[in-house]
Short mmCIF file of C-alpha atoms in Angstrom, two decimals:
data_model
loop_
_atom_site.label_atom_id
_atom_site.label_comp_id
_atom_site.label_asym_id
_atom_site.label_seq_id
_atom_site.Cartn_x
_atom_site.Cartn_y
_atom_site.Cartn_z
CA MET K 1 52.73 -42.56 -14.56
CA GLU K 2 56.06 -42.94 -12.80
CA PRO K 3 56.40 -40.19 -9.94
CA GLN K 4 60.24 -40.01 -10.93
CA LEU K 5 60.00 -39.95 -14.49
CA GLY K 6 56.83 -37.59 -14.77
CA HIS K 7 54.53 -37.64 -17.57
CA PRO K 8 56.01 -37.78 -21.03
CA ARG K 9 53.89 -34.87 -22.35
CA ARG K 10 54.68 -32.81 -19.20
CA TRP K 11 56.32 -29.62 -20.96
CA GLN K 12 53.20 -29.46 -23.48
CA ILE K 13 51.16 -29.60 -20.50
CA LEU K 14 52.97 -26.77 -18.70
CA GLY K 15 52.58 -24.54 -21.91
CA VAL K 16 48.89 -25.12 -22.04
CA LEU K 17 48.73 -24.33 -18.16
CA VAL K 18 50.65 -21.27 -18.48
CA PHE K 19 48.45 -20.12 -21.29
CA SER K 20 45.26 -20.94 -19.38
CA LEU K 21 46.60 -19.09 -16.25
CA LEU K 22 47.12 -15.88 -18.40
CA VAL K 23 43.68 -15.08 -18.81
CA VAL K 24 43.12 -14.86 -15.05
CA VAL K 25 46.14 -13.01 -14.17
CA LEU K 26 46.04 -10.49 -17.28
CA ASP K 27 42.28 -9.46 -16.40
CA ASN K 28 43.13 -7.91 -13.06
CA THR K 29 45.98 -5.56 -14.61
CA ILE K 30 44.00 -4.84 -17.73
CA LEU K 31 40.87 -3.53 -15.77
CA ASN K 32 43.09 -0.90 -13.90
CA VAL K 33 43.86 0.76 -17.18
CA ALA K 34 39.92 0.78 -17.97
CA LEU K 35 38.85 2.33 -14.73
CA LYS K 36 38.99 5.86 -15.85
CA THR K 37 36.97 4.98 -19.04
CA ILE K 38 34.50 3.07 -17.10
CA ALA K 39 33.89 6.00 -14.94
CA ASP K 40 32.95 8.11 -17.91
CA PRO K 41 29.27 8.87 -18.30
CA GLN K 42 29.38 9.07 -22.01
CA ASP K 43 32.17 6.47 -23.01
CA GLY K 44 31.56 4.24 -20.07
CA LEU K 45 29.10 3.22 -17.32
CA GLY K 46 29.26 6.60 -15.21
CA ALA K 47 30.68 4.51 -12.15
CA THR K 48 31.28 6.30 -8.98
CA GLN K 49 34.74 5.81 -7.20
CA SER K 50 32.94 3.43 -4.75
CA GLN K 51 31.36 1.20 -7.54
CA LEU K 52 34.86 1.16 -9.43
CA GLU K 53 36.41 -0.13 -6.31
CA TRP K 54 33.96 -2.63 -5.79
CA ALA K 55 34.28 -3.52 -9.52
CA ILE K 56 37.85 -4.54 -8.19
CA ASN K 57 37.12 -5.56 -4.96
CA SER K 58 33.92 -8.04 -5.71
CA TYR K 59 36.39 -10.28 -7.83
CA THR K 60 39.21 -10.19 -4.79
CA LEU K 61 36.74 -10.97 -2.33
CA VAL K 62 35.27 -13.99 -3.96
CA PHE K 63 38.51 -15.07 -5.32
CA ALA K 64 40.33 -14.90 -1.97
CA GLY K 65 37.51 -16.62 -0.13
CA LEU K 66 37.22 -19.57 -2.51
CA LEU K 67 40.90 -20.32 -3.32
CA PHE K 68 41.33 -22.90 -0.59
CA THR K 69 37.94 -24.50 -0.98
CA PHE K 70 38.41 -25.01 -4.66
CA GLY K 71 41.65 -26.41 -4.33
CA VAL K 72 40.28 -29.12 -1.87
CA ILE K 73 37.55 -29.98 -4.24
CA GLY K 74 39.73 -30.21 -7.12
CA ASP K 75 41.91 -32.78 -4.97
CA ARG K 76 38.90 -34.82 -4.42
CA THR K 77 36.91 -34.59 -7.79
CA GLY K 78 39.60 -34.09 -10.50
CA ARG K 79 42.04 -31.06 -11.00
CA LYS K 80 41.34 -31.01 -14.79
CA ARG K 81 37.63 -31.16 -14.31
CA MET K 82 37.89 -28.28 -11.73
CA LEU K 83 40.05 -26.42 -14.39
CA MET K 84 37.49 -26.92 -17.09
CA ILE K 85 34.39 -25.70 -14.95
CA GLY K 86 36.50 -22.44 -13.90
CA MET K 87 37.20 -21.75 -17.42
CA VAL K 88 33.52 -21.97 -18.34
CA LEU K 89 32.59 -19.71 -15.35
CA PHE K 90 35.34 -17.15 -16.25
CA GLY K 91 34.59 -16.91 -19.80
CA LEU K 92 30.66 -16.47 -19.43
CA ALA K 93 31.38 -14.05 -16.50
CA SER K 94 33.99 -12.19 -18.82
CA LEU K 95 31.30 -11.93 -21.64
CA ALA K 96 28.70 -10.48 -18.93
CA SER K 97 31.20 -8.08 -17.60
CA ALA K 98 31.82 -6.59 -21.25
CA TYR K 99 27.95 -5.97 -21.85
CA ALA K 100 27.07 -4.96 -18.24
CA GLN K 101 24.68 -2.20 -18.68
CA ASP K 102 25.34 -0.38 -15.48
CA PRO K 103 27.88 -0.60 -12.61
CA THR K 104 25.79 -3.05 -10.48
CA GLN K 105 25.65 -5.68 -13.21
CA LEU K 106 29.53 -5.13 -13.75
CA ILE K 107 30.28 -5.51 -10.08
CA VAL K 108 28.10 -8.83 -10.01
CA ALA K 109 29.71 -10.22 -13.13
CA ARG K 110 32.99 -9.70 -11.60
CA ALA K 111 32.20 -11.50 -8.55
CA PHE K 112 31.29 -14.56 -10.73
CA MET K 113 34.71 -14.06 -12.82
CA GLY K 114 36.49 -14.38 -8.90
CA ILE K 115 34.64 -17.70 -8.68
CA GLY K 116 36.08 -18.80 -12.05
CA GLY K 117 39.60 -17.59 -11.16
CA ALA K 118 39.41 -19.26 -7.80
CA ALA K 119 38.65 -22.68 -9.46
CA ILE K 120 41.60 -22.17 -12.22
CA MET K 121 44.53 -20.91 -10.32
CA PRO K 122 44.98 -23.73 -7.71
CA ALA K 123 44.29 -26.48 -10.28
CA THR K 124 47.29 -25.19 -12.85
CA LEU K 125 49.76 -25.24 -10.04
CA ALA K 126 48.45 -28.80 -8.81
CA ILE K 127 48.55 -30.45 -12.14
CA ILE K 128 52.15 -29.27 -12.46
CA SER K 129 53.09 -30.87 -9.55
CA ASN K 130 51.47 -33.91 -10.42
CA VAL K 131 52.97 -34.63 -13.84
CA PHE K 132 56.68 -33.38 -13.19
CA PRO K 133 58.87 -35.55 -11.35
CA PRO K 134 60.60 -33.68 -8.15
CA GLN K 135 63.87 -33.14 -10.01
CA GLU K 136 62.26 -31.09 -12.58
CA ARG K 137 59.27 -29.61 -10.62
CA GLY K 138 61.32 -26.42 -9.62
CA LYS K 139 62.02 -25.40 -13.09
CA ALA K 140 58.42 -26.11 -14.32
CA ILE K 141 57.10 -23.86 -11.22
CA GLY K 142 59.84 -21.20 -12.12
CA ILE K 143 58.47 -21.25 -15.92
CA TRP K 144 54.98 -21.03 -14.47
CA ALA K 145 55.82 -17.94 -12.29
CA ALA K 146 57.64 -16.24 -15.26
CA GLY K 147 54.28 -16.47 -17.10
CA VAL K 148 52.43 -14.77 -14.28
CA GLY K 149 55.09 -12.22 -14.40
CA LEU K 150 54.81 -11.43 -17.95
CA ALA K 151 50.85 -11.35 -17.73
CA VAL K 152 51.24 -8.81 -14.89
CA ALA K 153 53.13 -6.51 -17.16
CA ILE K 154 51.55 -6.97 -20.32
CA GLY K 155 48.25 -6.29 -19.16
CA PRO K 156 48.36 -2.40 -18.98
CA ILE K 157 49.66 -2.47 -22.46
CA THR K 158 47.03 -4.72 -23.70
CA GLY K 159 44.47 -2.85 -21.80
CA GLY K 160 45.81 0.48 -23.33
CA LEU K 161 45.69 -0.65 -26.94
CA LEU K 162 42.55 -2.09 -26.61
CA LEU K 163 40.96 1.08 -25.24
CA GLU K 164 42.62 2.90 -28.00
CA HIS K 165 40.65 1.15 -30.65
CA PHE K 166 37.53 -0.53 -28.93
CA TRP K 167 35.07 0.33 -26.26
CA TRP K 168 35.62 -0.34 -22.66
CA GLY K 169 34.08 -3.67 -22.64
CA SER K 170 36.61 -4.91 -25.19
CA VAL K 171 39.03 -5.45 -21.94
CA PHE K 172 36.94 -8.24 -20.56
CA LEU K 173 35.83 -9.41 -24.38
CA VAL K 174 39.17 -10.41 -24.87
CA ASN K 175 39.11 -12.97 -22.28
CA VAL K 176 36.47 -14.93 -24.23
CA PRO K 177 38.74 -16.17 -27.12
CA ILE K 178 41.46 -17.08 -24.66
CA VAL K 179 39.23 -19.21 -22.81
CA LEU K 180 37.83 -21.16 -25.88
CA VAL K 181 41.52 -21.78 -27.08
CA SER K 182 42.40 -22.92 -23.58
CA MET K 183 39.60 -25.13 -23.19
CA VAL K 184 40.33 -27.11 -26.48
CA LEU K 185 44.06 -27.28 -25.38
CA ILE K 186 43.17 -28.52 -21.74
CA GLY K 187 41.00 -31.19 -23.18
CA ALA K 188 43.42 -32.50 -25.56
CA VAL K 189 46.71 -32.38 -23.42
CA VAL K 190 46.05 -32.04 -19.79
CA PRO K 191 45.60 -35.27 -18.02
CA GLU K 192 42.89 -35.80 -15.15
CA SER K 193 44.39 -36.28 -11.51
CA ARG K 194 42.81 -36.47 -8.11
CA ASP K 195 43.62 -37.94 -4.58
CA PRO K 196 43.67 -41.64 -5.01
CA ARG K 197 42.45 -41.97 -1.43
CA PRO K 198 39.86 -39.56 -0.75
CA SER K 199 38.02 -39.79 2.66
CA LYS K 200 35.27 -38.30 4.36
CA LEU K 201 34.30 -34.69 3.53
CA ASP K 202 35.02 -31.98 6.04
CA PRO K 203 32.10 -29.51 5.55
CA VAL K 204 32.73 -27.68 8.61
CA GLY K 205 36.30 -26.93 7.70
CA VAL K 206 35.42 -25.78 4.34
CA LEU K 207 32.70 -23.55 5.54
CA LEU K 208 34.75 -22.10 8.28
CA SER K 209 37.61 -21.26 5.66
CA ILE K 210 35.21 -19.50 3.46
CA VAL K 211 33.49 -17.38 6.19
CA GLY K 212 37.07 -16.71 7.83
CA LEU K 213 38.83 -15.64 4.35
CA VAL K 214 35.71 -13.53 3.09
CA ALA K 215 35.47 -11.80 6.52
CA LEU K 216 39.11 -11.02 6.84
CA THR K 217 39.48 -9.83 3.12
CA TYR K 218 36.46 -7.68 3.24
CA GLY K 219 37.82 -6.09 6.51
CA ILE K 220 41.27 -5.43 4.58
CA ILE K 221 39.45 -3.99 1.53
CA ARG K 222 37.30 -1.44 3.68
CA GLY K 223 40.60 -0.46 5.20
CA GLY K 224 41.98 0.55 2.10
CA GLU K 225 38.70 2.23 0.97
CA LEU K 226 38.51 4.35 4.22
CA ALA K 227 42.35 4.97 4.41
CA THR K 228 42.02 4.04 8.14
CA VAL K 229 42.29 0.76 10.26
CA ALA K 230 40.43 2.55 13.18
CA SER K 231 36.99 2.25 11.85
CA ALA K 232 34.50 -0.32 13.24
CA GLU K 233 33.54 -1.34 9.31
CA VAL K 234 37.35 -2.27 9.41
CA ILE K 235 37.74 -3.78 12.62
CA LEU K 236 34.85 -5.71 13.05
CA PRO K 237 34.91 -8.11 9.94
CA THR K 238 38.78 -8.39 10.30
CA VAL K 239 38.32 -9.37 13.90
CA LEU K 240 35.58 -11.82 12.78
CA GLY K 241 37.62 -13.21 10.22
CA LEU K 242 40.48 -13.99 12.34
CA ALA K 243 38.27 -15.39 15.01
CA VAL K 244 36.70 -17.83 12.49
CA LEU K 245 40.15 -18.55 11.10
CA GLY K 246 41.26 -19.49 14.37
CA ALA K 247 38.11 -21.90 14.68
CA PHE K 248 39.16 -23.33 11.40
CA VAL K 249 42.64 -24.27 12.86
CA TRP K 250 41.02 -25.66 16.10
CA TRP K 251 38.60 -27.59 14.17
CA GLU K 252 41.16 -29.04 11.87
CA ARG K 253 43.32 -30.20 14.62
CA ARG K 254 40.50 -31.97 16.27
CA ILE K 255 39.09 -34.13 13.43
CA ASP K 256 40.71 -37.05 11.85
CA HIS K 257 39.72 -36.04 8.12
CA PRO K 258 40.60 -32.46 8.02
CA ALA K 259 40.32 -30.27 4.64
CA PHE K 260 43.85 -28.98 5.46
CA ASP K 261 46.35 -30.59 7.98
CA VAL K 262 47.58 -27.70 10.00
CA THR K 263 50.45 -29.69 11.12
CA TYR K 264 52.05 -29.07 8.18
CA PHE K 265 52.94 -25.58 9.44
CA ARG K 266 55.30 -27.38 11.79
CA ASP K 267 57.64 -28.10 8.93
CA ALA K 268 59.74 -24.77 9.11
CA ARG K 269 60.31 -25.09 5.12
CA PHE K 270 56.44 -24.85 4.51
CA SER K 271 55.65 -22.17 7.16
CA THR K 272 58.55 -19.84 6.10
CA ALA K 273 57.95 -20.28 2.42
CA ILE K 274 54.06 -19.33 3.18
CA GLY K 275 55.50 -16.30 5.24
CA MET K 276 58.00 -15.28 2.66
CA ILE K 277 55.13 -15.22 -0.22
CA GLY K 278 53.01 -13.21 2.28
CA ILE K 279 55.65 -10.46 3.23
CA VAL K 280 56.88 -10.10 -0.29
CA PHE K 281 53.28 -9.51 -1.74
CA PHE K 282 52.30 -7.30 1.07
CA ALA K 283 55.38 -4.87 0.28
CA MET K 284 55.04 -5.23 -3.38
CA MET K 285 51.12 -4.52 -3.67
CA GLY K 286 51.53 -1.62 -1.47
CA ALA K 287 54.38 -0.19 -3.50
CA MET K 288 52.70 -0.59 -6.73
CA PHE K 289 49.72 0.98 -5.20
CA PHE K 290 51.43 4.52 -5.19
CA LEU K 291 53.67 3.67 -8.29
CA VAL K 292 50.54 4.01 -10.55
CA PHE K 293 49.86 7.48 -9.42
CA TYR K 294 53.45 8.65 -9.77
CA LEU K 295 53.75 7.32 -13.29
CA GLN K 296 50.21 8.43 -14.37
CA ILE K 297 49.78 11.71 -12.60
CA VAL K 298 53.02 13.12 -11.26
CA ARG K 299 54.95 11.89 -14.42
CA ASP K 300 51.90 12.42 -16.84
CA PHE K 301 52.37 9.06 -18.43
CA SER K 302 49.19 7.74 -20.37
CA PRO K 303 48.21 4.18 -19.26
CA LEU K 304 49.76 2.66 -22.18
CA GLN K 305 52.98 4.52 -21.56
CA ALA K 306 52.98 3.38 -17.93
CA GLY K 307 52.14 0.02 -18.80
CA ALA K 308 55.15 -0.18 -21.29
CA LEU K 309 57.35 1.16 -18.21
CA MET K 310 56.74 -2.11 -16.43
CA LEU K 311 58.24 -4.29 -19.27
CA PRO K 312 61.81 -4.52 -17.57
CA PHE K 313 59.92 -5.99 -14.53
CA ALA K 314 58.25 -8.80 -16.96
CA ALA K 315 61.60 -9.12 -18.81
CA ALA K 316 63.50 -10.06 -15.41
CA GLN K 317 60.58 -12.37 -14.66
CA LEU K 318 61.19 -14.22 -17.77
CA ILE K 319 64.94 -14.49 -17.77
CA PHE K 320 65.49 -15.18 -14.33
CA ALA K 321 62.32 -17.40 -13.10
CA PRO K 322 63.02 -20.42 -14.94
CA LEU K 323 66.87 -20.00 -13.71
CA SER K 324 65.79 -19.64 -9.88
CA GLN K 325 65.76 -23.48 -9.19
CA GLN K 326 69.46 -23.47 -10.43
CA MET K 327 70.34 -20.70 -8.20
CA ALA K 328 68.70 -22.31 -5.25
CA GLY K 329 70.42 -25.66 -6.15
CA ARG K 330 73.72 -24.14 -6.22
CA PHE K 331 73.73 -21.49 -3.10
CA GLY K 332 70.95 -23.06 -1.31
CA GLY K 333 67.29 -21.92 -0.66
CA ARG K 334 68.12 -20.10 2.47
CA LEU K 335 70.96 -18.02 1.12
CA THR K 336 69.28 -17.30 -2.38
CA ALA K 337 66.08 -16.36 -0.80
CA THR K 338 67.68 -14.03 2.02
CA VAL K 339 69.67 -12.06 -0.66
CA SER K 340 66.88 -11.51 -2.92
CA MET K 341 64.49 -10.29 0.00
CA VAL K 342 67.46 -8.01 0.80
CA ILE K 343 67.50 -6.57 -3.05
CA VAL K 344 63.52 -6.32 -2.95
CA ALA K 345 63.99 -4.48 0.11
CA GLY K 346 66.83 -2.17 -1.48
CA ALA K 347 64.53 -1.69 -4.61
CA LEU K 348 61.53 -0.44 -2.36
CA ALA K 349 63.71 1.81 -0.31
CA SER K 350 65.07 3.34 -3.61
CA TYR K 351 61.49 4.47 -4.48
CA SER K 352 62.06 7.05 -1.29
CA LEU K 353 64.60 8.93 -3.64
CA LEU K 354 62.21 9.48 -6.48
CA SER K 355 61.36 12.95 -7.36
CA PRO K 356 59.03 14.38 -10.20
CA ASP K 357 62.20 14.58 -12.31
CA THR K 358 64.07 11.04 -11.92
CA PRO K 359 65.34 10.10 -14.93
CA VAL K 360 63.03 7.19 -16.48
CA VAL K 361 66.13 4.96 -17.21
CA VAL K 362 66.74 4.91 -13.43
CA ILE K 363 63.23 3.87 -12.87
CA GLU K 364 63.59 1.12 -15.31
CA VAL K 365 66.72 -0.16 -13.74
CA ILE K 366 64.88 -0.50 -10.49
CA PHE K 367 61.94 -2.45 -12.10
CA PHE K 368 64.32 -4.91 -13.44
CA ILE K 369 66.29 -5.49 -10.37
CA GLN K 370 63.25 -5.63 -8.45
CA GLY K 371 61.77 -8.10 -10.96
CA ALA K 372 64.88 -10.23 -11.07
CA ALA K 373 65.00 -10.57 -7.22
CA MET K 374 61.11 -11.59 -6.95
CA ALA K 375 62.03 -14.09 -9.69
CA ASN K 376 64.44 -15.60 -7.25
CA ILE K 377 61.73 -15.76 -4.52
CA MET K 378 58.59 -16.78 -5.68
CA PRO K 379 59.39 -20.19 -7.17
CA PRO K 380 61.63 -21.55 -4.77
CA ALA K 381 58.95 -20.45 -2.14
CA THR K 382 56.30 -22.07 -4.08
CA THR K 383 58.51 -25.03 -4.97
CA ALA K 384 59.04 -25.44 -1.07
CA ILE K 385 55.32 -25.26 -0.27
CA MET K 386 54.40 -27.84 -2.84
CA GLU K 387 57.20 -30.23 -1.98
CA SER K 388 56.38 -30.00 1.87
CA LEU K 389 52.91 -31.84 1.08
CA PRO K 390 52.02 -35.20 -0.27
CA ARG K 391 51.50 -35.06 -4.07
CA GLU K 392 47.75 -36.03 -3.78
CA LYS K 393 47.46 -32.41 -1.69
CA ALA K 394 48.65 -30.37 -4.18
CA GLY K 395 45.51 -28.56 -5.08
CA VAL K 396 45.35 -27.72 -1.14
CA GLY K 397 49.04 -26.47 -1.18
CA SER K 398 48.57 -24.68 -4.19
CA ALA K 399 45.48 -22.93 -2.83
CA MET K 400 47.10 -22.17 0.41
CA SER K 401 50.03 -20.18 -1.30
CA ASN K 402 47.69 -18.22 -3.49
CA THR K 403 45.19 -17.41 -0.74
CA VAL K 404 48.09 -16.07 1.44
CA ARG K 405 49.38 -14.17 -1.68
CA GLN K 406 45.98 -12.62 -2.47
CA VAL K 407 45.36 -11.84 1.15
CA ALA K 408 48.75 -10.43 1.78
CA GLY K 409 48.39 -8.36 -1.31
CA ALA K 410 45.12 -6.82 -0.13
CA LEU K 411 46.46 -6.10 3.16
CA GLY K 412 49.52 -4.24 1.58
CA VAL K 413 47.40 -2.03 -0.23
CA ALA K 414 45.10 -1.37 2.41
CA LEU K 415 47.73 -0.75 5.22
CA LEU K 416 50.67 0.90 3.17
CA GLY K 417 47.75 2.90 1.36
CA SER K 418 46.48 4.16 4.67
CA VAL K 419 50.03 5.14 5.41
CA LEU K 420 50.15 7.16 2.01
CA SER K 421 47.05 8.73 2.50
CA ALA K 422 47.67 10.01 6.01
CA ALA K 423 50.95 11.24 5.06
CA TYR K 424 49.29 13.17 1.92
CA ARG K 425 46.51 14.49 3.96
CA ASP K 426 48.79 16.15 6.29
CA GLY K 427 51.01 17.32 3.81
CA VAL K 428 48.57 18.97 1.66
CA SER K 429 46.17 20.44 4.19
CA PRO K 430 47.98 23.71 4.52
CA ALA K 431 47.49 24.37 0.79
CA LEU K 432 43.73 23.74 0.87
CA ALA K 433 43.29 25.97 4.14
CA GLY K 434 41.46 28.75 2.44
CA LEU K 435 38.87 26.57 0.70
CA PRO K 436 35.30 25.31 2.24
CA GLU K 437 35.46 22.42 4.59
CA ASN K 438 33.41 20.10 2.32
CA LEU K 439 36.30 20.78 -0.71
CA ARG K 440 39.02 20.65 1.65
CA HIS K 441 38.05 17.21 2.80
CA THR K 442 37.40 15.82 -0.49
CA ALA K 443 40.53 17.15 -2.09
CA GLY K 444 42.47 16.16 0.84
CA GLU K 445 41.74 12.41 0.27
CA SER K 446 44.16 11.61 -2.54
CA LEU K 447 46.36 13.26 -5.01
CA PRO K 448 43.61 12.29 -7.94
CA ALA K 449 40.98 14.26 -5.91
CA THR K 450 43.31 17.37 -5.38
CA MET K 451 44.18 17.51 -9.02
CA ALA K 452 40.18 17.07 -10.19
CA LEU K 453 39.50 20.03 -7.70
CA ALA K 454 42.48 22.22 -9.17
CA GLU K 455 41.60 21.49 -12.66
CA GLY K 456 37.94 22.67 -11.66
CA LEU K 457 39.30 26.02 -10.11
CA GLY K 458 41.14 27.16 -12.93
CA GLU K 459 43.90 29.80 -12.48
CA ARG K 460 43.20 29.52 -8.66
CA GLY K 461 43.68 25.70 -8.72
CA ALA K 462 46.82 26.16 -10.37
CA ALA K 463 48.40 26.99 -6.97
CA LEU K 464 47.32 23.78 -5.47
CA VAL K 465 49.40 21.43 -8.05
CA THR K 466 53.08 22.19 -6.68
CA PRO K 467 52.23 21.45 -3.03
CA ALA K 468 50.04 18.48 -3.90
CA VAL K 469 52.75 16.88 -5.80
CA ARG K 470 54.98 17.61 -3.03
CA ALA K 471 53.06 16.15 -0.26
CA PHE K 472 52.26 13.14 -2.39
CA MET K 473 55.96 12.59 -3.01
CA ASP K 474 56.72 12.78 0.68
CA GLY K 475 53.92 10.27 1.23
CA VAL K 476 55.70 7.93 -1.17
CA HIS K 477 59.00 8.38 0.45
CA ILE K 478 57.72 7.49 3.87
CA THR K 479 55.33 4.34 2.31
CA ALA K 480 58.27 3.13 0.42
CA LEU K 481 60.71 3.21 3.62
CA VAL K 482 57.81 1.40 5.38
CA ALA K 483 57.48 -1.61 2.85
CA ALA K 484 61.50 -1.77 2.68
CA GLY K 485 61.46 -2.39 6.52
CA ILE K 486 58.81 -5.17 6.20
CA ALA K 487 60.72 -6.86 3.42
CA LEU K 488 63.81 -6.66 5.55
CA LEU K 489 61.68 -8.27 8.12
CA GLY K 490 60.99 -10.96 5.85
CA ALA K 491 64.77 -11.42 5.08
CA LEU K 492 65.59 -11.85 8.72
CA MET K 493 62.85 -14.66 8.74
CA VAL K 494 63.96 -16.34 5.81
CA ALA K 495 67.79 -16.24 7.11
CA ARG K 496 66.55 -17.64 10.61
CA TRP K 497 64.02 -20.51 9.58
CA LEU K 498 64.50 -21.46 5.92
CA PRO K 499 66.56 -24.71 5.68
CA GLY K 500 69.63 -24.03 3.97
CA LYS K 501 71.76 -25.81 1.29
CA GLY K 502 71.87 -29.59 1.83
CA ALA K 503 69.18 -29.43 4.42
CA GLN K 504 66.55 -32.53 4.12
CA ALA K 505 62.96 -31.42 4.24
CA PRO K 506 61.38 -33.48 7.08
CA ALA K 507 58.71 -35.91 5.56
CA ALA K 508 55.29 -34.78 5.66
CA PRO K 509 53.34 -35.69 8.53
CA ASP K 510 51.49 -38.91 8.11
CA ARG K 511 48.04 -38.88 9.70
CA ASP K 512 46.97 -42.05 7.81
CA GLN K 513 48.51 -44.47 10.31
CA ASP K 514 45.81 -46.40 12.14
CA LYS K 515 43.07 -44.17 10.83
CA GLU K 516 41.30 -43.33 7.45
CA PRO K 517 43.31 -41.40 4.92
CA ALA K 518 43.10 -37.60 5.91
CA VAL K 519 42.07 -35.96 2.81
CA VAL K 520 38.80 -34.28 2.07
#
C-alpha cells in the first residue's frame, strides 16, 4: 500500500472501525442509566453505593492501566489481531456481566470488559492512521471522533429504552450482537498492520507503565469516592503512581529500545495536543458529573428524558467533527483550537447561571455550542498526536491520547466532584442541624442522599428539599466556574505553544541511527 494513496478500501474500513468502537463507548454511558435499577434488591442485584461505584471503576481502572500496553503490543504483533482479541474478551465479559448473580460477579466481569476495551480502543485509531494518507487522515479522525460523540449521547437513550422493556442485564447483553457483527466485518474488511521493524521487547517499561497508571488512577478514583484529596487512601496510591511513572520516563530515556520514546514530548505539537486533550476532558467530565444530578434530581427528568436532552451535543459532534480538519486548514490549528477552548470555557461558565427553572431550550443551546467547540478540538488534537509520530508507532500514539483522556476524565470527576461535595456540605449543613449526628453526616454527602432522607422523613423531610436544592445549585455554580477557569488555562497553553497556520511539524526523533529500531 502506497502511504500517499492510502488503502483502496479505506472508507469502508473506517466505517467498520467506527461501528466496532461504538460498543466500547456506548457501554460506559448505558451503564449510568442502569445503576439505580441494579441497586434495587428486587429488580436488580441490591448493590450498595460502593459496589455501584466499583462496577464503574473496575472497568476504568483496568482500561486506563492497560491502554498503553495494548497499544505497544498491537504495534508489534498486529493491530487487527489485537482488535479481534479485544472484541472476543469484551463480548464474553458483557455476557458475564448481563447474567451476574451478585455485585461482586458484576465488578469482576466489568474489569474483564476493561481489558477488552483497552485492546479495542487504540487499535481502531492506529489502523485509521495506517490506511489513510496524510491528506485524508484528519477528516477520517474527525469522522471517528463524531462516532464517539454520537455513542456518548445515544447511550443514555438506549439504556432507558432497554430498561423500560427488559431486565437490567439487557444493557450489557446488547453488546453481544454488536460484537459478533463487528468481528465478521473486521475479518472481511480490515487489513492487518504492524511495525515492520520490531526490535527487542521492553518488559520493564511496560510493567512500569501498568503499575504507574493503575496506582495513579486508583488514587484519583478514591479521591472521587471519598470527596477529598487529603486522605491517605488517596495520597499514597497517587504519589506511588506518579513516582512509578517518573521511573518509567527515566527508564525509557535510558534504554535504546523503549516502549515509548519520551523524546517525542520535545515536539511542541505533540505535547500541547496531549495537554489539550487532558484539560478538555478534565473540565468536561467534571461538569458532566453535576449535570446528571441537575437534570434527573433538580429538574426531575427521567433517565430517558435526560439522555434525550444530550442529543444536541451529539448533533453538534456529527455536524462539526468531520469538518474540523477544514477549519484547522483554513484558520490554522492554533487559532481554531484556541477559539474552541475559549468557547468550551464559556459554555462551562454558563452553567454557573443555571437555576431550577432555566428554560430547557437554553440548556439545549449550551449543549450544542459545547459539542460544536469540542468537535473542533478533539479531532485536530488527535490528528496532531498521530502525525507527530512515525506511522509504525500509531498504536502507541493512539494509546497515549486515550490514556490521557481516561485519566484526566477520572481526575476531573474526582477533583471537581470534591469541590461540588464540599460546597454542598457547607451549604446544606444548617438545614440538617436538628438531626442526629449519623443522619447529618449521611444526608450531607450529596443531593441524592439528602433527598432520600427527606423522603423517608415524610412531612418533616419536605422542609429539607428547598435548602438542599439551593445548596446543590450553589455548588454547581462554584464547580462550573472552576471548570471554566481550567479550560481557559488550556486555551492559554494552546495559544502559546501549539504551532500556527503554515508551521511545519518537526520530524519525529530518529533513534534508529547507529542502533537497532527503537520499537517494542
